[in-house]
């Protein structure tokens, strides 16, 4: 039934929100949605999902061969998907609309070191564009020599009752090997379909294909399917890990399973990944220790209002933040200046994307990037 999961008082506002989706395409983040679907978390926090299993991230450095490292990178990547795409359903009952970050918003976090990880893992996130929203991030385990850097944007459209989200942007994983050489992995991102909109209980299914291309030549091709395909289960995937063209006689690996539970290597029948175990959320400084640009401090009033069901005060504080932003942009225009990013510099073409993208004919052939300035809060 329509709006089944929607509180009685918000049913009509949900219906008009869903209707407006149909005629909408582009930047969904700026649309006003009814209170029950709002999340108290800003999109600048989402890059933390890449590292909620820090020991898997660190383990990439321990792979002895190009083949082995490609498999570990794939295992880490698949193991992040549950957090990235189902955790709001688990913690809040459905997918929700995250807070739309302001330009210059920051999010810092870390995962402490321990024997299994070999070092502290740190996260630096900056909102590098507001229209359209673009988030840049860098995650590093320096002791292990593993670094992930990337940026995210979304193009949304509406089709047959679902929101279709094309992820724009990519990530580059760099591994410093004991030999002194570095290995790079270009990671592209899957397409999302948000279903359950009509009922007011949205959830994500992944679709189509994403790639992980190693500079060694190994390529992982990951196909995503929902209910009724491959195994018939939702959140299914099939990954094929193929050797570089110059190596002959090596068979590709094929891995199949559901990304929110477990998968198997079809050759050996061994378990490939398992995310039924617990994960570790990022550690973040207390709000009173944060600067006014840090996400949890910046959105504190809004988040409190949403959590406590005081939507009036949430809306009031949100307007205050938006007005301040508008004023800032006006002042900049009047002074002939532009906003200066703190940790990243925009580049028109990412050289790693260009170089590695050619190996699997990435589409588009070039993408822009954000170079980290090595000036984060961590030493
Ligand atoms: C951001 C990058 C992360 C993975 C990720 C997970 C969930 C996505 C989010 C990204 C982008 C914004 C998103 C969200 C789910 C819902 C939300 C698409 C890709 C949209 C803007 C809100 C839709 C509103 C309905 C829920 C009503 O690595």
Coordinates of C-alpha atoms and ligand atoms in Angstrom, one line a residue:
X1 CA 0.0 0.0 0.0
X2 CA 1.2 3.5 -0.8
X3 CA 3.0 5.2 2.0
X4 CA 2.6 2.2 4.2
X5 CA 5.7 3.1 6.2
X6 CA 5.0 6.8 6.4
X7 CA 3.7 8.5 9.6
X8 CA 0.0 9.4 9.2
X9 CA 0.7 13.2 9.5
X10 CA 3.3 13.1 6.7
X11 CA 1.4 10.9 4.1
X12 CA 0.3 13.8 1.9
X13 CA 3.7 15.5 2.0
X14 CA 5.3 12.1 1.1
X15 CA 2.9 11.7 -1.8
X16 CA 3.8 15.2 -3.2
X17 CA 7.5 14.5 -2.7
X18 CA 7.2 11.3 -4.7
X19 CA 5.2 13.0 -7.4
X20 CA 7.9 15.8 -7.7
X21 CA 10.6 13.1 -8.1
X22 CA 9.0 12.0 -11.3
X23 CA 9.6 15.3 -13.0
X24 CA 13.1 15.7 -11.5
X25 CA 16.6 15.0 -12.6
X26 CA 20.0 16.2 -11.5
X27 CA 20.7 17.2 -7.9
X28 CA 18.4 15.4 -5.5
X29 CA 20.1 16.7 -2.4
X30 CA 18.5 20.1 -2.8
X31 CA 14.9 18.8 -2.7
X32 CA 12.8 19.3 0.3
X33 CA 11.6 16.0 1.8
X34 CA 9.3 15.2 4.7
X35 CA 10.9 15.0 8.2
X36 CA 10.5 11.2 8.7
X37 CA 12.9 10.5 5.8
X38 CA 15.7 12.9 7.0
X39 CA 19.0 11.5 8.3
X40 CA 21.0 13.5 10.9
X41 CA 24.3 12.5 9.1
X42 CA 26.0 14.6 6.4
X43 CA 27.3 13.1 3.2
X44 CA 30.8 14.1 4.3
X45 CA 30.8 11.3 6.8
X46 CA 30.2 8.6 4.1
X47 CA 33.8 8.1 3.0
X48 CA 34.4 6.4 6.4
X49 CA 32.5 3.4 5.0
X50 CA 35.7 2.6 3.0
X51 CA 37.6 1.7 6.1
X52 CA 35.2 0.1 8.6
X53 CA 37.3 -3.1 8.4
X54 CA 40.7 -1.5 8.8
X55 CA 42.6 -4.8 9.0
X56 CA 41.3 -5.7 5.5
X57 CA 42.5 -2.3 4.2
X58 CA 46.0 -2.9 5.9
X59 CA 46.2 -6.5 4.6
X60 CA 46.4 -5.2 1.0
X61 CA 50.1 -4.4 1.7
X62 CA 50.8 -8.1 2.7
X63 CA 49.9 -9.6 -0.6
X64 CA 53.0 -11.3 -2.0
X65 CA 52.2 -11.2 -5.7
X66 CA 50.3 -8.9 -8.1
X67 CA 47.6 -11.6 -8.4
X68 CA 47.3 -12.0 -4.6
X69 CA 47.1 -8.2 -4.0
X70 CA 44.4 -7.8 -6.7
X71 CA 42.3 -10.5 -4.9
X72 CA 42.9 -8.8 -1.5
X73 CA 41.9 -5.4 -2.9
X74 CA 38.7 -7.0 -4.3
X75 CA 38.0 -8.6 -1.0
X76 CA 38.4 -5.3 0.9
X77 CA 36.2 -3.5 -1.7
X78 CA 33.4 -6.0 -1.6
X79 CA 33.5 -6.0 2.2
X80 CA 32.8 -2.2 2.3
X81 CA 29.5 -2.5 0.3
X82 CA 27.4 -3.6 3.2
X83 CA 28.3 -0.5 5.2
X84 CA 28.1 1.8 2.2
X85 CA 24.7 0.6 1.0
X86 CA 22.7 -1.1 3.8
X87 CA 23.8 0.5 7.1
X88 CA 21.1 3.2 7.2
X89 CA 18.5 0.6 6.8
X90 CA 20.0 -1.3 9.8
X91 CA 20.4 1.8 12.0
X92 CA 17.3 3.8 11.0
X93 CA 14.9 1.3 9.4
X94 CA 15.3 2.6 5.9
X95 CA 17.5 4.6 3.5
X96 CA 17.3 8.2 4.5
X97 CA 18.1 11.6 2.9
X98 CA 21.5 12.7 4.2
X99 CA 22.3 16.3 5.1
X100 CA 23.6 18.1 2.1
X101 CA 27.1 19.3 3.0
X102 CA 28.1 23.0 2.7
X103 CA 31.1 24.1 0.6
X104 CA 34.3 23.7 2.8
X105 CA 32.6 21.3 5.3
X106 CA 35.2 19.0 6.8
X107 CA 35.2 15.5 8.4
X108 CA 38.2 14.1 10.2
X109 CA 38.4 10.6 11.7
X110 CA 40.7 7.7 12.5
X111 CA 40.9 4.1 13.4
X112 CA 43.5 3.3 16.1
X113 CA 46.5 1.2 15.4
X114 CA 46.8 -2.4 16.6
X115 CA 49.0 -5.4 15.8
X116 CA 46.7 -6.6 13.0
X117 CA 46.7 -3.2 11.3
X118 CA 50.3 -2.2 11.8
X119 CA 49.4 1.5 12.1
X120 CA 46.8 4.2 12.6
X121 CA 44.4 4.7 9.7
X122 CA 43.3 8.3 9.1
X123 CA 40.5 10.0 7.2
X124 CA 40.3 13.5 5.8
X125 CA 37.1 14.6 4.0
X126 CA 36.3 18.0 2.4
X127 CA 33.2 19.2 0.6
X128 CA 34.9 20.6 -2.5
X129 CA 31.8 21.7 -4.4
X130 CA 28.2 22.6 -3.3
X131 CA 26.5 23.0 -6.8
X132 CA 26.8 20.2 -7.7
X133 CA 27.7 18.5 -4.4
X134 CA 31.2 16.9 -4.6
X135 CA 33.0 15.3 -1.7
X136 CA 36.7 14.6 -1.8
X137 CA 38.5 12.2 0.7
X138 CA 41.7 10.5 1.6
X139 CA 42.3 7.5 3.8
X140 CA 45.8 6.4 4.8
X141 CA 47.5 3.7 6.7
X142 CA 51.0 5.3 6.5
X143 CA 52.8 2.5 8.4
X144 CA 51.4 0.0 5.9
X145 CA 51.8 2.2 2.8
X146 CA 48.2 1.9 1.8
X147 CA 46.3 5.1 0.7
X148 CA 42.9 5.5 -0.8
X149 CA 41.9 8.9 -2.4
X150 CA 38.8 9.8 -4.4
X151 CA 35.8 12.0 -4.9
X152 CA 32.1 11.4 -5.3
X153 CA 29.2 13.1 -6.9
X154 CA 25.8 11.7 -8.0
X155 CA 23.5 12.2 -11.0
X156 CA 20.0 11.1 -10.2
X157 CA 17.0 10.3 -12.3
X158 CA 13.6 8.7 -11.7
X159 CA 12.5 5.6 -13.6
X160 CA 9.5 3.2 -13.0
X161 CA 9.1 4.3 -9.4
X162 CA 12.8 4.0 -8.5
X163 CA 15.5 6.6 -8.1
X164 CA 18.5 5.8 -10.3
X165 CA 21.8 7.1 -9.0
X166 CA 24.8 7.3 -11.3
X167 CA 27.9 7.7 -9.3
X168 CA 30.3 10.3 -10.8
X169 CA 33.9 10.1 -9.6
X170 CA 36.3 7.4 -8.8
X171 CA 38.9 6.3 -6.3
X172 CA 42.6 5.5 -6.5
X173 CA 44.2 3.0 -4.1
X174 CA 48.0 3.3 -3.9
X175 CA 50.2 0.6 -2.3
X176 CA 53.9 1.3 -1.6
X177 CA 55.6 -2.1 -2.0
X178 CA 58.7 -3.2 0.0
X179 CA 60.6 -3.1 -3.3
X180 CA 60.2 0.7 -3.4
X181 CA 57.7 0.5 -6.3
X182 CA 54.1 1.6 -6.0
X183 CA 51.1 -0.2 -7.4
X184 CA 47.9 1.7 -8.2
X185 CA 44.3 0.5 -8.5
X186 CA 41.7 2.6 -10.2
X187 CA 38.3 1.9 -8.7
X188 CA 35.0 2.8 -10.4
X189 CA 31.6 2.8 -8.6
X190 CA 28.4 0.9 -9.2
X191 CA 25.0 2.3 -10.1
X192 CA 22.3 2.5 -7.5
X193 CA 18.6 1.9 -7.7
X194 CA 16.6 3.2 -4.8
X195 CA 13.5 1.0 -4.5
X196 CA 10.6 1.0 -2.0
X197 CA 9.9 4.8 -2.5
X198 CA 6.2 4.3 -3.0
X199 CA 5.9 2.7 0.4
X200 CA 8.0 5.2 2.1
X201 CA 10.7 2.7 3.0
X202 CA 13.6 3.2 0.5
X203 CA 16.5 0.8 0.2
X204 CA 19.4 0.5 -2.2
X205 CA 20.0 -2.2 -4.8
X206 CA 23.3 -2.1 -6.8
X207 CA 23.2 -2.5 -10.6
X208 CA 25.4 -2.9 -13.6
X209 CA 29.2 -3.1 -13.4
X210 CA 32.1 -1.6 -11.6
X211 CA 35.8 -2.2 -12.2
X212 CA 39.1 -2.3 -10.2
X213 CA 42.0 -1.9 -12.6
X214 CA 45.5 -2.5 -11.2
X215 CA 48.6 -0.9 -12.7
X216 CA 50.0 -4.5 -12.8
X217 CA 47.4 -5.3 -15.4
X218 CA 45.1 -7.4 -13.3
X219 CA 41.4 -6.4 -13.7
X220 CA 38.4 -7.1 -11.5
X221 CA 35.0 -6.8 -13.2
X222 CA 32.2 -6.8 -10.7
X223 CA 28.6 -7.3 -11.9
X224 CA 25.7 -6.5 -9.6
X225 CA 22.3 -8.1 -9.7
X226 CA 19.2 -7.9 -7.5
X227 CA 16.4 -10.5 -6.8
X228 CA 15.8 -12.8 -9.6
X229 CA 19.2 -12.9 -11.2
X230 CA 22.4 -15.1 -10.8
X231 CA 21.4 -16.7 -7.5
X232 CA 18.0 -15.2 -7.3
X233 CA 18.9 -13.3 -4.2
X234 CA 19.0 -9.5 -3.6
X235 CA 22.5 -7.9 -3.3
X236 CA 24.1 -10.6 -5.5
X237 CA 27.4 -10.0 -7.3
X238 CA 29.7 -11.9 -9.6
X239 CA 33.4 -10.8 -9.8
X240 CA 35.8 -12.0 -12.4
X241 CA 39.5 -11.3 -11.8
X242 CA 41.4 -11.5 -15.0
X243 CA 45.2 -11.6 -15.6
X244 CA 47.0 -9.0 -17.7
X245 CA 47.1 -9.7 -21.5
X246 CA 50.8 -10.6 -21.4
X247 CA 50.4 -13.5 -19.0
X248 CA 49.1 -16.6 -20.8
X249 CA 47.8 -19.8 -19.3
X250 CA 46.4 -18.3 -16.1
X251 CA 42.7 -18.8 -15.5
X252 CA 40.6 -15.9 -14.2
X253 CA 39.1 -16.2 -10.7
X254 CA 35.4 -16.1 -10.4
X255 CA 33.7 -15.1 -7.2
X256 CA 30.0 -15.2 -6.5
X257 CA 27.8 -14.4 -3.5
X258 CA 25.8 -11.7 -1.9
X259 CA 27.9 -8.6 -0.9
X260 CA 26.0 -8.0 2.4
X261 CA 26.8 -11.6 3.6
X262 CA 29.4 -13.9 2.1
X263 CA 30.8 -15.1 -1.2
X264 CA 32.8 -18.0 -2.6
X265 CA 35.7 -18.5 -5.0
X266 CA 34.1 -20.8 -7.5
X267 CA 37.4 -22.5 -8.3
X268 CA 38.3 -23.6 -4.8
X269 CA 34.8 -23.3 -3.1
X270 CA 36.6 -21.4 -0.3
X271 CA 34.9 -18.5 1.4
X272 CA 36.1 -15.3 -0.3
X273 CA 34.6 -12.5 1.8
X274 CA 32.5 -12.6 5.0
X275 CA 30.9 -9.5 6.5
X276 CA 28.6 -11.2 9.0
X277 CA 31.2 -10.3 11.6
X278 CA 31.3 -6.9 13.3
X279 CA 32.8 -3.7 11.9
X280 CA 34.5 -0.7 13.5
X281 CA 33.1 2.8 13.1
X282 CA 35.5 5.7 12.7
X283 CA 36.6 7.6 15.8
X284 CA 35.8 11.3 15.7
X285 CA 36.8 14.1 18.1
X286 CA 34.1 15.3 20.6
X287 CA 32.0 18.2 19.1
X288 CA 33.4 20.8 21.5
X289 CA 36.9 19.9 20.3
X290 CA 35.9 20.4 16.6
X291 CA 36.3 23.5 14.5
X292 CA 33.1 25.2 13.2
X293 CA 33.7 23.7 9.7
X294 CA 33.7 20.1 11.0
X295 CA 30.5 18.3 10.0
X296 CA 29.2 17.1 13.4
X297 CA 29.7 20.6 15.0
X298 CA 28.4 22.5 11.9
X299 CA 25.2 20.4 11.8
X300 CA 24.9 19.8 15.5
X301 CA 21.6 21.7 16.0
X302 CA 20.0 20.2 12.9
X303 CA 21.0 16.7 13.8
X304 CA 19.7 17.1 17.3
X305 CA 16.3 18.3 16.0
X306 CA 16.0 15.4 13.6
X307 CA 17.0 12.8 16.3
X308 CA 14.6 14.2 18.9
X309 CA 11.7 14.8 16.5
X310 CA 11.9 18.5 16.9
X311 CA 11.7 19.3 13.2
X312 CA 10.8 22.9 13.8
X313 CA 14.2 23.7 15.4
X314 CA 15.9 21.4 12.9
X315 CA 14.4 23.5 10.0
X316 CA 15.3 26.7 11.7
X317 CA 18.9 25.8 12.2
X318 CA 19.2 24.5 8.6
X319 CA 17.9 27.8 7.3
X320 CA 20.5 29.7 9.4
X321 CA 23.3 27.5 7.9
X322 CA 21.9 28.0 4.3
X323 CA 21.5 31.8 4.8
X324 CA 25.1 32.1 6.1
X325 CA 26.3 30.2 3.0
X326 CA 24.3 32.4 0.6
X327 CA 25.8 35.5 2.3
X328 CA 29.3 34.1 2.1
X329 CA 28.9 33.5 -1.7
X330 CA 27.5 37.1 -2.1
X331 CA 30.4 38.6 -0.2
X332 CA 32.9 36.6 -2.3
X333 CA 31.2 37.7 -5.5
X334 CA 31.3 41.4 -4.3
X335 CA 35.0 41.1 -3.4
X336 CA 35.9 39.3 -6.6
X337 CA 37.2 36.3 -4.6
X338 CA 36.4 32.6 -4.6
X339 CA 36.3 30.0 -1.8
X340 CA 39.7 28.4 -1.2
X341 CA 39.7 24.7 -0.5
X342 CA 41.7 23.6 2.5
X343 CA 43.1 20.1 1.8
X344 CA 42.5 19.4 -2.0
X345 CA 43.3 21.1 -5.3
X346 CA 41.1 20.5 -8.3
X347 CA 42.7 19.0 -11.4
X348 CA 41.0 18.8 -14.8
X349 CA 42.2 15.4 -15.6
X350 CA 43.3 12.7 -13.2
X351 CA 46.4 11.1 -14.7
X352 CA 45.9 7.7 -13.0
X353 CA 42.3 7.5 -14.3
X354 CA 43.6 8.4 -17.9
X355 CA 46.4 5.8 -17.7
X356 CA 44.6 2.9 -16.1
X357 CA 41.2 3.7 -17.6
X358 CA 42.6 2.9 -21.0
X359 CA 43.4 -0.7 -20.0
X360 CA 39.6 -1.5 -19.6
X361 CA 38.2 1.3 -21.8
X362 CA 36.7 3.2 -19.0
X363 CA 33.8 5.4 -19.8
X364 CA 34.2 8.4 -19.8
X365 CA 37.9 8.2 -20.9
X366 CA 38.9 11.1 -18.6
X367 CA 37.7 12.4 -15.3
X368 CA 38.7 15.3 -13.1
X369 CA 40.3 14.8 -9.7
X370 CA 41.3 16.4 -6.4
X371 CA 44.9 16.3 -5.3
X372 CA 45.5 16.0 -1.6
X373 CA 47.7 18.7 -0.2
X374 CA 49.3 16.7 2.6
X375 CA 48.1 19.2 5.2
X376 CA 45.5 17.2 7.1
X377 CA 45.3 17.3 10.9
X378 CA 47.3 14.1 11.3
X379 CA 51.1 13.9 11.3
Ligands
LIG1 C1 27.6 8.4 -1.4 C2 28.9 7.8 -1.6 C3 29.0 6.6 -0.7 C4 28.0 5.6 -1.0 C5 26.6 6.2 -1.0 C6 25.6 5.6 -0.4 C7 24.2 6.1 -0.3 C8 23.9 7.2 -1.3 C9 25.0 8.2 -1.3 C10 26.4 7.5 -1.8 C11 24.7 9.4 -2.1 C12 23.4 10.1 -1.8 C13 22.2 9.1 -1.8 C14 22.6 7.9 -0.9 C15 21.3 7.1 -0.7 C16 20.2 8.2 -0.7 C17 20.9 9.5 -1.1 C18 22.0 8.6 -3.2 C19 26.4 7.2 -3.2 C20 19.9 10.4 -1.9 C21 20.5 11.8 -2.3 C22 18.6 10.7 -1.1 C23 17.4 10.1 -1.7 C24 16.2 10.5 -0.9 C25 15.3 9.3 -0.7 C26 15.8 8.4 0.3 C27 14.0 9.8 -0.3 O1 30.3 6.0 -0.9

